[in-house]
Amino acid sequence: MTGFPRDQWYVAAYGSEIGHDLFTRTVCGEPILFWRTRAGAVTAMADRCVHRRFPLSQPPSRLVDDQVVCGYHGFTYDAGGQCVAVPGQTRIPRTARLSAYPVVEQDSFVWVFIGDRENADASRIPRAPWLVSPDYTTLNGMEPLRARYELLVDNLLDLSHETYLHSGYIGTPEVAATPITTEVDEDAGIVYVSRHMDDAECPPFYAKSTGLQGRIARWQDIEYTPPCLYKLHARIAPVGSVPNPDGSDPDAFHVEVVYAIVPETEHSTHNFWCVARDFALGDEEVSAFLAESNRTVVLQDVAALNVLEQVIAAEPEGYQELSVNIDTGGLAARRMLQRMREKS
Ligand code: FES
Ligand SMILES: [Fe+2]
């Protein structure tokens, strides 16, 4: 479990994180410098001066209009990464250019392409339209993980852990007790894992936010597009209610949970989470409750995965895990990630 899938799009930030200021984030071991130009476009280039490697995100480096001036000796770069000024001479060396990353702002995220830029096809970026839809209210956050990204993939592809790790928040006995179905679409590069609980306890997370009393139908349909984008389509409804044949589903509450799983280094991960709901739109009280509850749940995962990373780092070579039915989706995802790494 080492290395990163390259020639892939990864989320580097929320668009809201990037303004007309220098901003840096490391993706797949590559420190990247971002800022928003006066015209509103997001730039993405190597956060390392070509002269003596000083990070351009670090003071006293600074942004002057749409140019970044290195804080060490003053090499100056434009928004495309081209060097436009060098101290003490007028000639600018031909190779004085920061490598620029293909960048796309979409569905509230800033995506960057890690790999050979000729292979950057923006149409391959998976979509999450709810995150910017007026028909949904969305909450989000990012909790860093001191653990390899594969552990977060395992965690999110198997939600039976909700019953144990998230008991009292989103876990109820039915989650672990209900079998899953797993499907893999190799052509589209998507792993689907579904668990439909038709008569389940309503956990506080949904009882307080929807107002539903008593037992519920609770569906969890996972759609993971390796390496980065994970979507959980959650449906909560009174027991016995099913969607209409035309797809409408007026008695149900829908929550779209989206994660962007982004390797920072071999042993750390950016864990972006979003919760978009189609009910109680704009209700501040529901938003505050869901934001706090979801952050707590995310931090429960973070704590567990940080421990696991330590365990894995300390164990001897060749430890054999035992996998069972609940791991089917996670194992399918691991195979896809492995193929992506081999191609890189
Ligand atoms: S390190 Fe940037 S100008 Fe010297
Ligand atoms: Fe979890």
Coordinates of C-alpha atoms and ligand atoms in Angstrom, one line a residue:
M1 CA 0.0 0.0 0.0
T2 CA 2.4 2.7 -1.1
G3 CA 2.5 5.3 -3.8
F4 CA -0.2 7.5 -5.3
P5 CA -2.4 7.0 -8.3
R6 CA -1.1 9.5 -10.8
D7 CA -2.7 11.0 -13.9
Q8 CA -5.7 11.7 -11.7
W9 CA -7.8 14.6 -10.6
Y10 CA -7.8 15.4 -6.9
V11 CA -9.6 18.0 -4.8
A12 CA -7.0 20.5 -3.4
A13 CA -9.4 22.9 -1.6
Y14 CA -12.8 24.3 -1.4
G15 CA -13.2 27.3 -3.7
S16 CA -14.1 29.3 -0.7
E17 CA -10.6 28.8 0.8
I18 CA -8.8 30.5 -2.0
G19 CA -8.9 34.3 -2.3
H20 CA -6.4 36.9 -3.5
D21 CA -3.9 35.6 -1.0
L22 CA -1.1 33.0 -1.2
F23 CA -2.4 29.6 -0.2
T24 CA -0.6 26.3 -0.2
R25 CA -1.6 22.7 0.1
T26 CA 0.3 19.5 -0.6
V27 CA -1.4 16.9 -2.8
C28 CA 0.3 13.5 -3.4
G29 CA 3.5 14.8 -2.0
E30 CA 3.6 17.9 -4.2
P31 CA 3.4 21.3 -2.5
I32 CA 1.1 23.5 -4.6
L33 CA 0.7 27.2 -4.5
F34 CA -2.8 28.7 -5.2
W35 CA -4.2 32.2 -5.4
R36 CA -7.2 33.8 -7.1
T37 CA -6.4 36.3 -9.8
R38 CA -8.1 39.7 -9.9
A39 CA -10.3 38.3 -12.6
G40 CA -11.4 35.5 -10.3
A41 CA -9.5 32.5 -11.8
V42 CA -7.7 30.0 -9.5
T43 CA -4.1 29.4 -10.3
A44 CA -2.1 26.3 -9.3
M45 CA 1.7 26.0 -9.6
A46 CA 4.6 24.4 -7.8
D47 CA 5.2 26.1 -4.4
R48 CA 8.9 26.1 -4.8
C49 CA 11.0 28.9 -6.3
V50 CA 13.1 27.7 -9.3
H51 CA 16.1 29.6 -7.9
R52 CA 16.8 28.2 -4.4
R53 CA 13.5 26.4 -3.7
F54 CA 12.1 28.9 -1.2
P55 CA 8.4 28.2 -0.8
L56 CA 6.5 31.0 -2.5
S57 CA 3.6 30.6 -0.1
Q58 CA 5.8 31.6 2.9
P59 CA 6.4 35.1 4.1
P60 CA 8.0 37.3 3.1
S61 CA 7.0 36.0 -0.3
R62 CA 4.0 38.1 -1.4
L63 CA 1.4 38.7 -4.1
V64 CA 1.6 42.0 -6.0
D65 CA -1.4 42.2 -8.3
D66 CA -1.3 39.0 -10.2
Q67 CA 2.4 38.3 -9.7
V68 CA 4.1 36.4 -6.8
V69 CA 7.4 37.7 -5.6
C70 CA 9.7 35.2 -3.9
G71 CA 10.6 36.3 -0.4
Y72 CA 14.2 35.2 -0.6
H73 CA 15.8 37.0 -3.6
G74 CA 12.8 38.4 -5.5
F75 CA 12.3 36.1 -8.5
T76 CA 8.8 37.1 -9.7
Y77 CA 6.3 34.9 -11.5
D78 CA 3.0 35.6 -13.3
A79 CA -0.3 33.7 -12.8
G80 CA 0.8 31.0 -15.3
G81 CA 4.1 30.4 -13.4
Q82 CA 6.3 32.1 -15.9
C83 CA 9.2 34.0 -14.4
V84 CA 9.0 37.7 -15.4
A85 CA 11.7 39.3 -13.3
V86 CA 15.1 38.2 -11.9
P87 CA 17.2 40.4 -9.6
G88 CA 20.4 41.9 -11.0
Q89 CA 19.9 41.1 -14.7
T90 CA 17.4 41.7 -17.4
R91 CA 17.8 38.4 -19.1
I92 CA 15.3 35.8 -17.8
P93 CA 16.6 32.2 -18.1
R94 CA 14.5 30.1 -20.5
T95 CA 13.8 27.5 -17.8
A96 CA 12.7 30.0 -15.2
R97 CA 9.1 28.7 -15.0
L98 CA 7.1 27.0 -12.2
S99 CA 5.3 23.9 -13.3
A100 CA 1.6 24.8 -13.5
Y101 CA -1.1 22.3 -12.7
P102 CA -4.3 21.9 -14.7
V103 CA -7.0 23.3 -12.3
V104 CA -10.8 23.2 -12.5
E105 CA -13.2 24.8 -10.0
Q106 CA -16.4 22.8 -10.0
D107 CA -19.2 21.8 -7.5
S108 CA -17.5 24.0 -4.7
F109 CA -14.2 22.2 -5.0
V110 CA -10.9 23.2 -6.6
W111 CA -9.6 20.2 -8.5
V112 CA -6.0 19.7 -9.6
F113 CA -4.5 17.2 -12.0
I114 CA -1.5 15.3 -10.6
G115 CA 0.5 13.6 -13.3
D116 CA 1.3 14.2 -17.0
R117 CA -0.7 17.3 -17.9
E118 CA -1.2 16.1 -21.5
N119 CA -3.5 13.5 -19.9
A120 CA -5.7 16.0 -18.1
D121 CA -9.2 15.5 -19.3
A122 CA -11.6 17.7 -17.2
S123 CA -14.6 15.7 -18.4
R124 CA -13.3 12.8 -16.2
I125 CA -13.8 14.8 -13.0
P126 CA -16.7 13.2 -11.1
R127 CA -19.6 15.5 -10.3
A128 CA -21.3 16.4 -7.0
P129 CA -24.0 18.9 -8.2
W130 CA -25.9 19.0 -4.8
L131 CA -23.1 20.9 -3.2
V132 CA -23.9 24.0 -5.3
S133 CA -27.6 23.5 -5.9
P134 CA -30.2 25.9 -4.5
D135 CA -32.4 22.9 -3.7
Y136 CA -30.0 21.7 -1.0
T137 CA -28.4 23.2 2.1
T138 CA -24.8 22.1 2.4
L139 CA -22.4 22.0 5.3
N140 CA -18.7 21.2 4.9
G141 CA -15.4 20.9 6.6
M142 CA -12.0 19.3 6.4
E143 CA -10.3 17.3 9.1
P144 CA -6.7 16.2 8.5
L145 CA -5.8 12.6 9.0
R146 CA -2.4 11.4 10.2
A147 CA -2.9 8.2 8.3
R148 CA -2.6 6.9 4.7
Y149 CA -5.5 7.6 2.4
E150 CA -6.2 3.9 1.9
L151 CA -7.4 3.6 5.5
L152 CA -10.1 6.3 4.8
V153 CA -11.2 4.5 1.7
D154 CA -11.6 1.2 3.7
N155 CA -13.5 3.1 6.4
L156 CA -16.0 4.8 4.0
L157 CA -16.7 1.8 1.8
D158 CA -17.8 -0.2 4.9
L159 CA -20.4 1.6 6.9
S160 CA -21.1 -1.4 9.2
H161 CA -18.6 0.4 11.5
E162 CA -21.2 3.0 12.2
T163 CA -22.9 0.7 14.7
Y164 CA -19.8 0.5 16.8
L165 CA -17.6 3.5 16.2
H166 CA -20.5 6.0 15.8
S167 CA -23.0 4.6 18.2
G168 CA -25.3 7.3 19.6
Y169 CA -24.7 9.5 16.5
I170 CA -25.4 7.7 13.2
G171 CA -24.9 4.0 14.3
T172 CA -27.8 1.7 15.1
P173 CA -27.8 -2.1 15.3
E174 CA -29.4 -2.5 11.9
V175 CA -26.5 -1.0 10.0
A176 CA -24.1 -3.8 10.9
A177 CA -26.8 -6.4 10.8
T178 CA -28.0 -5.7 7.2
P179 CA -26.1 -7.3 4.4
I180 CA -24.7 -5.1 1.6
T181 CA -24.7 -5.5 -2.2
T182 CA -21.6 -4.5 -4.1
E183 CA -21.3 -3.7 -7.8
V184 CA -18.2 -2.6 -9.7
D185 CA -18.4 -0.7 -13.0
E186 CA -15.0 -1.2 -14.4
D187 CA -15.6 0.9 -17.5
A188 CA -16.8 3.9 -15.5
G189 CA -14.3 3.2 -12.7
I190 CA -17.0 3.2 -9.9
V191 CA -17.6 1.0 -6.9
Y192 CA -21.2 0.8 -5.7
V193 CA -22.1 -0.5 -2.2
S194 CA -25.8 -0.5 -1.1
R195 CA -27.4 -1.2 2.1
H196 CA -31.2 -0.8 2.3
M197 CA -32.7 -1.1 5.8
D198 CA -36.4 -1.2 5.5
D199 CA -37.3 -1.1 9.2
A200 CA -34.6 0.5 11.3
E201 CA -34.1 2.5 14.4
C202 CA -33.8 6.2 13.6
P203 CA -30.4 7.5 14.9
P204 CA -30.3 10.9 16.6
F205 CA -28.5 12.4 13.6
Y206 CA -31.7 11.9 11.5
A207 CA -34.4 12.0 14.2
K208 CA -33.4 15.5 15.3
S209 CA -32.8 16.9 11.8
T210 CA -35.9 15.4 10.0
G211 CA -38.3 15.3 12.9
L212 CA -39.2 11.7 12.0
Q213 CA -40.5 9.7 15.0
G214 CA -40.2 6.0 15.4
R215 CA -38.7 3.5 13.0
I216 CA -37.6 4.4 9.5
A217 CA -36.6 3.1 6.1
R218 CA -32.9 4.0 5.8
W219 CA -31.1 3.5 2.6
Q220 CA -27.3 3.9 2.1
D221 CA -26.1 3.9 -1.5
I222 CA -22.4 4.5 -1.9
E223 CA -20.8 5.5 -5.1
Y224 CA -17.0 5.8 -5.0
T225 CA -15.0 7.0 -8.0
P226 CA -11.4 6.2 -7.1
P227 CA -9.1 7.8 -6.2
C228 CA -10.8 10.9 -4.8
L229 CA -14.6 11.3 -4.8
Y230 CA -16.9 9.4 -2.5
K231 CA -20.6 9.9 -2.4
L232 CA -23.1 8.4 0.0
H233 CA -26.7 8.9 -1.2
A234 CA -28.7 8.5 2.0
R235 CA -32.5 8.2 2.0
I236 CA -34.6 8.4 5.2
A237 CA -38.3 7.8 5.1
P238 CA -41.2 6.5 7.1
V239 CA -41.3 2.7 7.1
G240 CA -43.1 1.4 4.0
S241 CA -42.5 4.5 1.9
V242 CA -40.8 3.9 -1.4
P243 CA -40.0 6.2 -4.3
N244 CA -42.6 6.6 -7.0
P245 CA -42.0 5.0 -10.4
D246 CA -41.2 8.4 -11.9
G247 CA -38.4 8.8 -9.4
S248 CA -40.1 11.4 -7.2
D249 CA -39.9 10.6 -3.5
P250 CA -41.9 13.2 -1.6
D251 CA -42.2 11.4 1.7
A252 CA -38.4 10.9 2.0
F253 CA -35.6 13.0 3.3
H254 CA -32.4 12.9 1.2
V255 CA -28.8 13.6 2.4
E256 CA -25.9 13.5 0.0
V257 CA -22.7 13.0 1.9
V258 CA -19.6 13.7 -0.1
Y259 CA -16.0 13.1 0.8
A260 CA -12.9 14.0 -1.1
I261 CA -10.1 11.6 -0.1
V262 CA -6.8 13.3 -0.9
P263 CA -3.4 11.9 -0.1
E264 CA -1.1 14.6 1.3
T265 CA 1.9 12.4 2.0
E266 CA 2.4 8.6 2.3
H267 CA 1.1 8.9 5.8
S268 CA -1.3 11.8 5.9
T269 CA -4.6 12.6 4.2
H270 CA -6.8 15.6 3.6
N271 CA -10.3 14.5 4.6
F272 CA -12.9 16.9 3.0
W273 CA -16.5 16.2 4.0
C274 CA -19.8 17.7 2.9
V275 CA -23.4 17.1 3.9
A276 CA -26.1 18.3 1.6
R277 CA -29.8 17.9 2.5
D278 CA -33.0 18.5 0.7
F279 CA -35.1 19.4 3.8
A280 CA -35.1 22.1 6.4
L281 CA -33.4 24.3 3.8
G282 CA -31.7 27.3 5.3
D283 CA -32.8 26.2 8.8
E284 CA -29.9 27.4 11.0
E285 CA -30.7 25.3 14.0
V286 CA -30.7 22.1 11.9
S287 CA -27.5 23.2 10.2
A288 CA -25.8 23.8 13.5
F289 CA -26.9 20.4 14.8
L290 CA -25.9 18.5 11.6
A291 CA -22.5 20.3 11.3
E292 CA -21.6 19.6 14.9
S293 CA -22.8 16.0 14.8
N294 CA -21.1 15.3 11.5
R295 CA -17.9 16.8 12.6
T296 CA -18.0 14.6 15.7
V297 CA -18.5 11.5 13.6
V298 CA -15.7 12.5 11.3
L299 CA -13.4 13.0 14.3
Q300 CA -14.3 9.6 15.6
D301 CA -13.1 8.1 12.3
V302 CA -10.0 10.3 12.4
A303 CA -9.1 9.1 15.9
A304 CA -9.5 5.5 14.9
L305 CA -7.6 5.8 11.7
N306 CA -4.7 7.7 13.3
V307 CA -4.4 4.8 15.8
L308 CA -4.5 2.3 12.9
E309 CA -1.7 4.1 11.1
Q310 CA 0.5 3.7 14.1
V311 CA -0.3 0.1 14.4
I312 CA 0.5 -0.6 10.8
A313 CA 3.7 1.4 10.9
A314 CA 4.9 -0.7 13.9
E315 CA 3.9 -4.1 12.7
P316 CA 6.2 -6.6 11.1
E317 CA 6.1 -7.3 7.4
G318 CA 3.5 -9.8 6.1
Y319 CA 0.7 -9.3 8.6
Q320 CA -2.4 -11.0 7.1
E321 CA -5.7 -9.3 7.5
L322 CA -8.9 -11.3 7.6
S323 CA -11.7 -10.0 5.2
V324 CA -15.4 -10.9 5.4
N325 CA -18.5 -10.0 3.5
I326 CA -18.7 -6.4 4.8
D327 CA -15.3 -5.8 3.1
T328 CA -16.4 -6.5 -0.4
G329 CA -16.7 -2.9 -1.5
G330 CA -13.4 -1.9 0.2
L331 CA -11.6 -4.8 -1.5
A332 CA -13.0 -3.8 -4.9
A333 CA -11.8 -0.2 -4.3
R334 CA -8.3 -1.4 -3.3
R335 CA -8.1 -3.4 -6.5
M336 CA -9.0 -0.3 -8.6
L337 CA -6.5 1.8 -6.7
Q338 CA -3.8 -0.8 -7.1
R339 CA -4.4 -0.8 -10.9
M340 CA -4.2 3.0 -11.0
R341 CA -0.9 2.9 -9.1
E342 CA 0.6 0.3 -11.4
K343 CA -0.3 2.4 -14.5
S344 CA 1.3 5.5 -12.9
Ligands
FES1 S1 14.9 31.3 -3.7 FE1 13.4 32.5 -4.7 S2 14.5 34.1 -5.5 FE2 16.0 32.9 -4.6
FE2 FE -17.2 6.5 10.1

